Coordinates of C-alpha atoms in Angstrom, one line a residue:
M1 CA -2.8 -46.9 52.9
N2 CA 0.4 -45.7 54.6
S3 CA -0.3 -42.4 56.4
R4 CA 2.9 -40.8 54.9
I5 CA 1.8 -41.8 51.4
L6 CA -1.6 -40.4 52.1
I7 CA -0.2 -37.1 53.3
R8 CA 2.1 -36.9 50.3
C9 CA -0.8 -37.6 47.9
I10 CA -3.0 -35.0 49.6
G11 CA 0.0 -32.5 49.5
A12 CA 0.6 -33.2 45.8
L13 CA -3.0 -32.9 45.0
A14 CA -3.2 -29.6 46.9
S15 CA -0.1 -28.3 45.1
S16 CA -1.4 -29.3 41.7
T17 CA -4.7 -27.7 42.5
I18 CA -3.0 -24.5 43.6
L19 CA -0.9 -24.5 40.4
W20 CA -4.0 -25.2 38.2
C21 CA -5.9 -22.4 40.0
A22 CA -3.0 -20.0 39.6
A23 CA -2.7 -20.9 35.9
S24 CA -6.4 -20.5 35.5
S25 CA -6.3 -17.2 37.3
V26 CA -3.5 -15.9 34.9
Q27 CA -5.5 -17.1 31.9
A28 CA -8.6 -15.4 33.2
Q29 CA -6.7 -12.2 33.8
D30 CA -5.3 -12.4 30.2
S31 CA -8.7 -13.0 28.7
Q32 CA -10.0 -9.9 30.6
R33 CA -7.3 -7.6 29.4
K34 CA -7.0 -6.2 25.9
P35 CA -4.5 -8.2 23.9
N36 CA -1.1 -6.7 23.1
I37 CA -0.1 -6.5 19.5
L38 CA 3.4 -7.1 18.1
F39 CA 3.6 -6.3 14.4
I40 CA 6.9 -7.3 12.7
V41 CA 7.6 -6.2 9.1
S42 CA 10.6 -7.2 7.0
D43 CA 11.7 -5.6 3.7
D44 CA 11.5 -7.1 0.2
T45 CA 11.3 -10.7 1.6
G46 CA 10.5 -13.2 -1.1
Y47 CA 7.5 -15.4 -0.9
G48 CA 9.6 -18.4 -1.4
D49 CA 12.5 -17.4 0.9
L50 CA 11.1 -18.7 4.1
G51 CA 10.7 -22.3 5.4
P52 CA 6.9 -22.3 5.7
Y53 CA 6.7 -21.4 2.0
G54 CA 9.1 -24.0 0.7
G55 CA 12.3 -22.0 1.3
G56 CA 14.5 -21.9 4.3
E57 CA 16.9 -24.8 4.5
G58 CA 15.8 -26.0 1.0
R59 CA 17.1 -22.7 -0.4
G60 CA 20.3 -22.6 1.6
M61 CA 19.0 -20.2 4.2
P62 CA 17.4 -21.9 7.3
T63 CA 14.7 -20.0 9.0
P64 CA 14.0 -22.0 12.2
N65 CA 12.4 -19.1 14.1
I66 CA 10.0 -18.2 11.3
D67 CA 9.3 -21.9 11.0
K68 CA 8.3 -21.9 14.6
L69 CA 5.9 -19.0 14.1
A70 CA 4.1 -21.1 11.5
D71 CA 4.1 -24.1 13.8
E72 CA 2.4 -22.0 16.5
G73 CA 0.0 -20.1 14.4
M74 CA -1.6 -19.4 11.0
T75 CA 0.3 -19.1 7.7
F76 CA -1.4 -17.1 4.9
F77 CA -0.9 -18.2 1.2
S78 CA -3.0 -15.5 -0.5
F79 CA -1.9 -12.5 1.4
Y80 CA -1.3 -9.3 -0.6
A81 CA 0.9 -6.2 -0.2
Q82 CA 1.5 -3.4 -2.6
P83 CA 4.2 -3.6 -5.3
S84 CA 6.8 -1.3 -3.6
C85 CA 8.0 0.0 -0.3
T86 CA 6.2 3.3 0.4
P87 CA 2.7 2.3 -0.9
G88 CA 3.1 -1.1 0.9
R89 CA 3.8 0.5 4.2
A90 CA 1.2 3.2 3.7
A91 CA -1.4 0.6 3.0
M92 CA -0.6 -1.3 6.2
Q93 CA -0.4 1.8 8.4
T94 CA -3.6 3.5 7.1
G95 CA -5.8 0.6 5.9
R96 CA -6.4 2.5 2.7
I97 CA -5.2 2.0 -0.9
P98 CA -2.2 4.2 -1.4
N99 CA -3.7 6.6 -3.9
R100 CA -6.2 7.7 -1.3
S101 CA -3.4 9.0 1.0
G102 CA -1.2 10.2 -1.9
M103 CA 1.5 7.7 -0.9
T104 CA 1.9 5.9 -4.2
T105 CA 5.6 6.2 -4.9
V106 CA 9.0 6.4 -3.3
A107 CA 10.4 9.9 -2.6
F108 CA 14.0 11.1 -2.5
Q109 CA 15.5 12.5 0.6
G110 CA 15.3 16.3 0.8
Q111 CA 11.9 16.4 -1.0
G112 CA 10.0 16.7 2.3
G113 CA 6.4 15.8 2.6
G114 CA 5.1 12.4 3.5
L115 CA 2.0 10.8 5.1
P116 CA -0.6 13.5 5.4
A117 CA -1.4 14.6 9.0
A118 CA -5.1 13.9 8.4
E119 CA -4.5 10.2 7.9
W120 CA -5.2 7.7 10.6
T121 CA -2.5 5.1 11.3
L122 CA -2.4 1.8 13.2
G123 CA -0.8 3.8 16.0
S124 CA -3.3 6.7 16.2
V125 CA -6.3 4.4 16.0
L126 CA -5.0 2.0 18.7
K127 CA -4.1 5.0 21.0
R128 CA -7.9 5.7 21.0
G129 CA -8.3 2.3 22.7
G130 CA -5.8 3.0 25.5
Y131 CA -2.8 1.3 23.8
H132 CA 0.8 2.4 24.4
T133 CA 2.2 2.7 20.9
Y134 CA 5.8 2.3 19.8
F135 CA 7.7 2.3 16.5
T136 CA 11.2 1.3 15.6
G137 CA 13.0 0.7 12.2
K138 CA 12.1 1.6 8.7
W139 CA 9.3 4.1 8.2
H140 CA 9.7 5.2 4.6
L141 CA 6.6 7.4 4.7
G142 CA 8.1 10.8 4.4
E143 CA 10.5 13.1 6.3
A144 CA 8.3 16.2 7.2
D145 CA 7.7 16.7 10.9
Y146 CA 4.0 15.9 10.5
A147 CA 4.8 12.6 8.7
L148 CA 7.1 11.1 11.3
P149 CA 5.9 8.2 13.5
N150 CA 5.8 10.4 16.7
A151 CA 3.4 12.7 14.9
Q152 CA 1.4 9.9 13.5
G153 CA 0.0 8.2 16.6
Y154 CA 3.1 6.6 18.1
D155 CA 3.9 7.5 21.7
E156 CA 7.6 6.7 21.0
M157 CA 9.8 6.2 18.0
K158 CA 13.3 4.8 18.4
Y159 CA 15.8 4.5 15.6
A160 CA 13.3 5.4 12.8
G161 CA 14.8 5.1 9.3
L162 CA 13.2 7.3 6.8
Y163 CA 14.4 5.8 3.5
H164 CA 15.2 2.6 1.7
L165 CA 18.7 1.3 2.1
N166 CA 20.1 2.6 -1.2
A167 CA 19.4 6.1 -0.2
Y168 CA 21.9 6.0 2.6
T169 CA 24.7 5.3 0.1
Y170 CA 24.0 8.3 -2.2
G171 CA 26.3 10.7 -0.3
D172 CA 29.0 8.1 0.1
P173 CA 32.1 8.8 -2.1
T174 CA 33.2 5.1 -2.0
W175 CA 29.8 4.1 -3.5
F176 CA 29.5 6.8 -6.1
P177 CA 33.0 8.3 -6.8
D178 CA 31.7 9.8 -10.1
M179 CA 29.0 12.0 -8.4
D180 CA 29.4 15.7 -8.7
P181 CA 30.8 17.0 -5.3
K182 CA 28.1 19.6 -5.0
L183 CA 25.4 16.9 -5.5
R184 CA 27.1 14.7 -2.9
E185 CA 27.2 17.6 -0.5
M186 CA 23.5 18.1 -1.0
F187 CA 22.7 14.4 -0.3
Q188 CA 24.9 14.4 2.8
K189 CA 23.1 17.5 4.0
V190 CA 19.5 16.4 3.5
T191 CA 19.8 12.7 4.4
K192 CA 18.5 12.2 7.9
G193 CA 19.8 9.3 10.0
A194 CA 18.1 7.3 12.7
L195 CA 15.5 9.4 14.5
S196 CA 14.1 9.0 18.0
G197 CA 11.5 11.0 19.9
N198 CA 8.3 11.0 21.9
A199 CA 4.9 12.2 20.7
G200 CA 4.7 16.0 21.0
G201 CA 8.4 16.3 21.8
P202 CA 11.6 17.1 20.0
V203 CA 13.2 14.6 17.5
T204 CA 16.8 13.5 18.0
E205 CA 19.0 12.2 15.2
E206 CA 20.8 9.4 17.0
F207 CA 23.3 8.7 14.3
K208 CA 23.9 9.0 10.6
I209 CA 23.6 5.8 8.4
N210 CA 26.0 4.9 5.6
G211 CA 26.9 2.0 3.4
Q212 CA 30.1 0.9 5.3
Y213 CA 31.0 -1.7 7.9
V214 CA 31.2 0.8 10.7
D215 CA 29.4 0.8 14.1
T216 CA 30.2 4.1 15.8
P217 CA 26.9 5.6 17.0
V218 CA 28.8 8.1 19.2
I219 CA 32.0 9.9 18.2
D220 CA 33.7 12.2 20.7
G221 CA 30.5 12.4 22.6
K222 CA 28.6 13.5 19.5
E223 CA 26.4 12.0 16.9
G224 CA 28.3 9.2 15.1
V225 CA 27.7 6.9 12.1
V226 CA 26.3 3.4 11.9
G227 CA 26.6 1.4 8.7
I228 CA 23.8 -0.5 7.0
P229 CA 25.1 -3.9 8.3
F230 CA 24.5 -2.9 11.9
F231 CA 21.2 -0.9 11.7
D232 CA 18.9 -3.9 12.4
S233 CA 20.8 -4.7 15.6
Y234 CA 19.6 -1.3 16.9
V235 CA 16.0 -2.1 15.8
E236 CA 16.2 -5.4 17.7
K237 CA 17.7 -3.6 20.7
A238 CA 14.9 -1.1 20.8
A239 CA 12.2 -3.8 20.5
L240 CA 13.8 -5.9 23.4
G241 CA 14.1 -2.8 25.5
F242 CA 10.4 -1.9 24.9
L243 CA 9.2 -5.4 25.8
D244 CA 11.2 -5.3 29.1
E245 CA 9.5 -2.0 30.0
A246 CA 6.1 -3.2 28.9
A247 CA 6.4 -6.2 31.2
K248 CA 6.6 -3.8 34.2
K249 CA 3.1 -2.4 33.2
P250 CA 1.0 -5.5 32.7
D251 CA -2.3 -3.5 32.9
E252 CA -1.4 -1.3 30.0
P253 CA -1.9 -2.9 26.6
F254 CA 0.8 -2.2 24.0
Y255 CA 1.2 -2.1 20.3
I256 CA 4.7 -2.2 18.9
N257 CA 5.6 -2.0 15.2
V258 CA 9.1 -3.5 14.5
N259 CA 10.4 -2.8 11.0
F260 CA 13.7 -4.5 9.9
M261 CA 15.7 -3.2 6.9
K262 CA 16.6 -6.7 6.0
V263 CA 16.4 -8.0 3.3
H264 CA 16.3 -4.8 1.1
Q265 CA 19.2 -4.5 -1.4
P266 CA 22.1 -3.8 -0.8
N267 CA 22.2 -6.7 1.6
M268 CA 25.1 -6.3 3.9
P269 CA 24.8 -8.8 6.7
A270 CA 26.1 -7.9 10.2
P271 CA 29.6 -9.4 10.7
E272 CA 28.4 -12.2 13.0
F273 CA 26.1 -13.4 10.2
E274 CA 28.5 -13.4 7.3
H275 CA 28.7 -16.9 5.8
K276 CA 26.3 -18.2 8.4
S277 CA 23.8 -19.4 5.7
M278 CA 24.4 -22.7 3.9
S279 CA 24.8 -20.9 0.5
K280 CA 27.1 -18.2 2.0
S281 CA 25.6 -15.5 -0.2
K282 CA 24.9 -12.0 1.1
Y283 CA 21.2 -12.4 0.6
A284 CA 21.0 -15.8 2.3
D285 CA 23.1 -14.5 5.2
S286 CA 20.8 -11.6 5.6
V287 CA 17.7 -13.9 5.7
V288 CA 19.4 -15.8 8.5
E289 CA 20.1 -12.6 10.3
L290 CA 16.4 -11.5 9.9
D291 CA 15.2 -14.9 11.2
T292 CA 17.6 -14.7 14.2
R293 CA 16.5 -11.2 15.2
I294 CA 12.8 -12.2 14.9
G295 CA 13.6 -15.2 17.1
R296 CA 15.2 -13.1 19.8
I297 CA 12.2 -10.8 19.9
M298 CA 9.9 -13.8 20.2
D299 CA 12.1 -15.3 22.9
K300 CA 11.8 -12.1 24.9
L301 CA 8.0 -12.0 24.6
R302 CA 7.8 -15.6 25.9
E303 CA 10.4 -14.9 28.6
T304 CA 8.2 -12.1 30.0
G305 CA 5.1 -14.3 29.8
M306 CA 3.4 -11.6 27.7
D307 CA 3.1 -14.0 24.7
R308 CA 0.0 -15.5 26.3
N309 CA -1.9 -12.3 25.6
T310 CA -0.3 -11.0 22.5
L311 CA -1.3 -11.1 18.9
V312 CA 1.9 -11.4 16.8
F313 CA 1.7 -10.6 13.1
Y314 CA 4.6 -10.9 10.7
T315 CA 4.7 -9.9 7.0
T316 CA 6.7 -7.9 4.5
D317 CA 6.1 -4.7 2.6
N318 CA 6.0 -5.8 -1.0
G319 CA 6.8 -8.7 -3.4
A320 CA 10.3 -9.9 -4.1
W321 CA 12.7 -7.5 -5.9
Q322 CA 13.9 -9.9 -8.5
D323 CA 15.5 -7.2 -10.6
V324 CA 18.5 -7.1 -8.3
Y325 CA 19.4 -10.7 -8.6
P326 CA 21.5 -12.3 -7.0
D327 CA 20.9 -9.9 -4.1
A328 CA 17.2 -10.6 -4.3
G329 CA 14.3 -12.6 -2.9
Y330 CA 12.7 -15.5 -4.6
T331 CA 9.0 -15.9 -5.6
P332 CA 7.4 -18.8 -7.5
F333 CA 5.1 -16.3 -9.1
R334 CA 5.3 -14.3 -12.3
G335 CA 6.8 -10.8 -12.2
T336 CA 8.7 -8.8 -9.7
K337 CA 8.4 -5.9 -7.3
G338 CA 7.1 -2.9 -9.2
T339 CA 4.7 -4.9 -11.4
L340 CA 1.0 -5.9 -11.1
R341 CA 1.9 -9.6 -11.3
E342 CA 1.5 -11.9 -8.4
G343 CA 5.3 -11.9 -7.8
G344 CA 5.2 -8.2 -7.0
N345 CA 2.2 -8.3 -4.7
R346 CA 1.7 -11.7 -3.0
V347 CA 3.8 -12.0 0.1
P348 CA 4.4 -14.1 3.2
A349 CA 2.4 -13.5 6.3
I350 CA 2.1 -15.4 9.6
A351 CA -0.1 -14.7 12.7
I352 CA 0.2 -16.1 16.3
W353 CA -2.3 -15.7 19.1
P354 CA -2.1 -18.3 21.8
N355 CA -5.3 -20.0 22.7
K356 CA -7.0 -18.0 19.9
I357 CA -5.3 -19.1 16.6
K358 CA -4.9 -22.9 16.2
P359 CA -1.4 -24.0 15.7
R360 CA -0.2 -25.1 12.2
T361 CA -3.2 -23.5 10.4
K362 CA -3.0 -22.8 6.7
N363 CA -5.2 -20.1 5.2
H364 CA -5.9 -19.3 1.5
D365 CA -8.4 -16.5 1.8
I366 CA -7.8 -13.3 -0.2
V367 CA -6.5 -10.9 2.5
G368 CA -3.7 -8.4 2.8
G369 CA -1.8 -5.6 4.5
L370 CA -4.8 -3.3 4.0
D371 CA -6.8 -5.5 6.4
L372 CA -4.5 -5.0 9.4
M373 CA -6.2 -1.7 10.3
A374 CA -9.7 -3.2 10.7
T375 CA -8.2 -6.4 12.3
F376 CA -6.1 -4.6 14.9
A377 CA -8.9 -2.2 15.7
S378 CA -11.3 -5.1 16.2
V379 CA -8.8 -6.9 18.4
G380 CA -8.3 -3.7 20.4
G381 CA -12.0 -3.0 20.7
V382 CA -11.6 0.3 18.8
P383 CA -14.3 1.4 16.2
L384 CA -12.8 2.7 13.0
P385 CA -13.3 6.4 12.6
D386 CA -15.7 7.8 10.0
K387 CA -13.9 11.1 9.9
D388 CA -10.2 11.8 9.3
R389 CA -7.9 13.6 11.8
E390 CA -9.1 16.9 10.2
D391 CA -12.8 15.9 10.8
K392 CA -13.5 15.2 7.1
P393 CA -15.2 12.0 5.9
I394 CA -12.9 9.1 5.4
I395 CA -13.2 5.6 3.9
F396 CA -11.1 2.6 4.7
D397 CA -10.4 -0.3 2.4
S398 CA -9.8 -2.7 5.3
Y399 CA -11.6 -5.9 6.3
D400 CA -11.6 -7.5 9.7
M401 CA -9.6 -10.7 9.6
T402 CA -10.5 -11.8 13.2
P403 CA -13.1 -14.4 12.0
I404 CA -10.3 -16.0 10.0
L405 CA -7.9 -15.9 12.9
L406 CA -10.3 -17.3 15.4
G407 CA -11.7 -19.9 13.0
T408 CA -15.3 -18.6 13.4
G409 CA -15.9 -17.5 9.8
K410 CA -14.6 -15.8 6.7
S411 CA -13.4 -12.3 5.8
E412 CA -15.9 -10.2 4.0
R413 CA -13.3 -9.4 1.4
K414 CA -14.0 -11.0 -2.0
S415 CA -11.7 -9.0 -4.2
W416 CA -8.2 -7.4 -4.4
F417 CA -7.2 -4.4 -6.4
Y418 CA -3.7 -4.1 -7.8
F419 CA -2.2 -0.6 -8.3
T420 CA 1.1 0.9 -9.5
E421 CA 2.3 4.4 -8.8
N422 CA 0.1 6.6 -11.0
E423 CA -3.1 4.6 -11.3
L424 CA -6.4 5.8 -10.1
S425 CA -8.2 2.8 -11.6
P426 CA -6.6 -0.5 -10.7
G427 CA -4.2 -2.1 -13.2
A428 CA -5.6 -5.5 -12.2
I429 CA -8.4 -7.0 -10.2
R430 CA -8.8 -10.4 -8.5
V431 CA -12.2 -11.7 -7.6
N432 CA -12.2 -15.2 -6.0
N433 CA -9.8 -17.2 -8.1
Y434 CA -9.9 -15.1 -11.3
K435 CA -7.6 -12.2 -12.0
F436 CA -8.2 -9.6 -14.7
A437 CA -5.0 -7.8 -15.9
F438 CA -5.7 -4.4 -17.5
N439 CA -2.2 -3.1 -17.3
I440 CA 0.7 -5.5 -17.7
R441 CA 3.4 -3.0 -16.9
G442 CA 6.7 -4.8 -16.4
D443 CA 6.0 -7.1 -19.3
D444 CA 4.8 -10.6 -18.8
G445 CA 7.7 -12.5 -17.3
A446 CA 7.3 -15.3 -19.8
Q447 CA 10.9 -15.4 -21.0
T448 CA 13.3 -18.0 -19.8
G449 CA 17.0 -17.9 -19.3
G450 CA 18.8 -14.6 -18.6
L451 CA 15.7 -12.5 -18.6
A452 CA 13.4 -14.9 -16.8
V453 CA 12.7 -12.3 -14.0
D454 CA 12.1 -9.4 -16.4
S455 CA 15.4 -7.7 -15.4
N456 CA 14.7 -4.0 -14.8
L457 CA 11.3 -4.2 -16.3
G458 CA 9.6 -3.9 -12.9
W459 CA 10.4 -0.2 -12.9
K460 CA 11.4 0.5 -16.5
G461 CA 8.7 -1.6 -18.3
P462 CA 6.3 0.4 -20.4
D463 CA 2.6 0.6 -19.6
K464 CA 0.7 -1.9 -21.7
Y465 CA -3.0 -1.2 -21.1
V466 CA -5.0 -4.0 -22.6
A467 CA -8.4 -3.1 -21.1
T468 CA -10.4 -3.7 -24.3
V469 CA -9.1 -7.3 -24.4
P470 CA -7.7 -7.9 -20.9
Q471 CA -5.8 -10.9 -19.8
V472 CA -7.6 -13.4 -17.5
F473 CA -6.0 -15.9 -15.3
D474 CA -7.3 -18.6 -13.0
L475 CA -5.0 -18.3 -10.0
W476 CA -6.1 -21.6 -8.6
Q477 CA -5.1 -23.6 -11.6
D478 CA -2.5 -21.2 -12.8
P479 CA -0.9 -19.1 -10.0
Q480 CA 2.0 -18.2 -12.2
E481 CA -0.3 -16.4 -14.7
R482 CA 1.0 -18.3 -17.7
Y483 CA -2.3 -19.1 -19.5
D484 CA -4.5 -16.2 -20.5
I485 CA -8.0 -17.9 -20.7
F486 CA -10.0 -14.8 -21.7
M487 CA -10.3 -15.8 -25.4
N488 CA -9.4 -19.5 -25.1
N489 CA -11.9 -21.5 -27.1
F490 CA -12.1 -24.3 -24.6
T491 CA -12.5 -22.3 -21.4
E492 CA -13.5 -18.8 -22.6
R493 CA -14.1 -16.5 -19.7
T494 CA -15.4 -13.3 -21.4
W495 CA -18.3 -13.4 -19.0
M496 CA -15.9 -12.5 -16.2
G497 CA -15.8 -9.0 -17.7
V498 CA -19.2 -8.4 -16.2
V499 CA -17.9 -9.3 -12.7
M500 CA -14.7 -7.3 -13.0
G501 CA -16.6 -4.4 -14.4
E502 CA -18.9 -4.2 -11.4
E503 CA -16.0 -4.4 -9.0
L504 CA -14.2 -1.6 -10.9
K505 CA -17.4 0.6 -10.8
K506 CA -17.6 0.2 -7.0
I507 CA -14.1 1.5 -6.3
M508 CA -14.2 4.3 -8.9
A509 CA -17.5 5.5 -7.3
T510 CA -15.7 6.0 -4.0
Y511 CA -13.4 8.6 -5.5
V512 CA -16.3 11.0 -6.0
Q513 CA -17.3 11.0 -2.3
Y514 CA -13.7 10.5 -1.0
P515 CA -11.3 12.3 -3.4
P516 CA -7.7 11.0 -3.3
R517 CA -5.2 13.3 -1.5
K518 CA -2.4 15.1 -3.4
L519 CA 0.5 12.8 -4.3
Q520 CA 3.4 13.1 -1.9
S521 CA 5.9 12.6 -4.8
M522 CA 5.4 12.5 -8.5
G523 CA 7.8 10.9 -10.9
Y524 CA 7.9 11.2 -14.7
T525 CA 5.0 9.3 -16.2
G526 CA 5.3 10.3 -19.8
P527 CA 4.4 13.4 -21.8
I528 CA 1.2 15.3 -20.9
T529 CA -0.5 15.7 -24.3
L530 CA -2.8 18.6 -25.2
S531 CA -5.7 16.2 -25.6
N532 CA -5.2 14.8 -22.1
Y533 CA -4.9 18.3 -20.7
E534 CA -8.4 19.1 -22.2
R535 CA -9.8 15.8 -20.8
F536 CA -8.8 16.5 -17.2
Q537 CA -11.8 18.6 -16.3
W538 CA -14.2 16.5 -18.4
V539 CA -13.2 13.4 -16.5
R540 CA -13.7 15.0 -13.1
D541 CA -17.1 16.3 -14.1
S542 CA -18.1 12.9 -15.6
L543 CA -17.1 11.1 -12.5
A544 CA -19.1 13.4 -10.3
K545 CA -22.2 13.2 -12.5
E546 CA -22.3 9.7 -13.9
G547 CA -19.7 7.6 -12.1
V548 CA -17.7 5.4 -14.4
T549 CA -19.0 3.6 -17.4
I550 CA -17.0 0.6 -18.7
T551 CA -17.7 -0.9 -22.1
L552 CA -17.6 -4.7 -21.9
P553 CA -15.8 -6.6 -24.6
T554 CA -17.9 -8.7 -27.0
G555 CA -15.4 -11.6 -27.3
N556 CA -15.5 -11.2 -31.1

């Protein structure tokens, strides 16, 4: 062999060996460090809006960046949220069903209150494991000082929004010219804008938020105004800035929670995204904006090299809000946001973890936002507390999903409980592939034509408790909940009442040892009758003495 060729071969071999060793060294270092966690949450995103779920380009709104997430990781097809914003976000942050924390419904600005100081959050739990914790975007868990992210375990919060998007239009005279001036003045006074601050420090209102196409965060050196269309650009900016800083401290694990306002109604896409979707609608343009901003955050993560040791989890807060069509998400399921139907609760979710989660994996296990607490704690090597932050006993409704993510086993979860605002007992229960519907609030979504999405019934629909003869659906055969098989002569499933009854007893028994906290906000739920007033103490005494007794239907 020519000596020059031999030298080149030896040199090339040495170089490749050095590169391989360097790569192996980096992977070894990554495997020894705690993984970072990037948790991205969008708002009101429909199950069928995104490419991995049959949406994307097929619905006139391409989602190439979210498609890439699915290509690189695991897509969940039976992932559950809660049926509206505040309970959905509370469940994810605390790992507890919302009635335990009192976060069951949406509060108006100026009402104060919020997530109780005694609750653990993803931020406060991961801080116990040495994580640097960061929050940006929509919070929607109250406005009291004790309820803000920087008081709930987050080292930093940047551009935190405290309400749903509609709330920022209440004090705007161009939106509601008929509003009484005194009421408008009240809303303008009590509505807080984007908040920033560090744990234990003062909170700064960076700028006000309104419903206009305006981007003036500073006016004459003072607090300015940013319109809804531009808010998510600040959330993106905060996330990118955090990742740049985190890259300078590779030995400190981080947890960042990024919460976009898109695609909550009213959808007002940033100017650069107007008519950028194929369908040119405001909602589709906003989905394209959401996808782009997620893509930029992922690009930054990859650019810094931190992606190799980061678990990325994306989901949304609740089911699609079909009531506001055409400014609404799409779901192939029955019902809408605000109901106990699948359409109000089943949501998109995708996880990426290089060299841990296999690419292009599809999962159909029953899991949900409640399970992020146990999962992130497990990933971070942090035991879940058995006492709350006021040193009282606490229970979590969270199951570790890491066996699913790593492909080593199944989640221990076998059931899912569906709740609406005022329910202590669940309005519906899913066990394996069967779902029992005790309360079909929001009606049944069976109509076709103009009322096919139960327009306005998600919030205005009456309670229809049918517990004596509940509806039963096989969600494998009938995911749209069209065929009630409870009393069907061919496939009668009255025996499922025993299974569902046992599940209901389990959860009701926990309320005795772990009483729910006071509701942070109470809406009108109908008249309080004298007979119900007299039953209150009797019910509490009965629960304490005997638990709950459920009479099973006979099928006759």
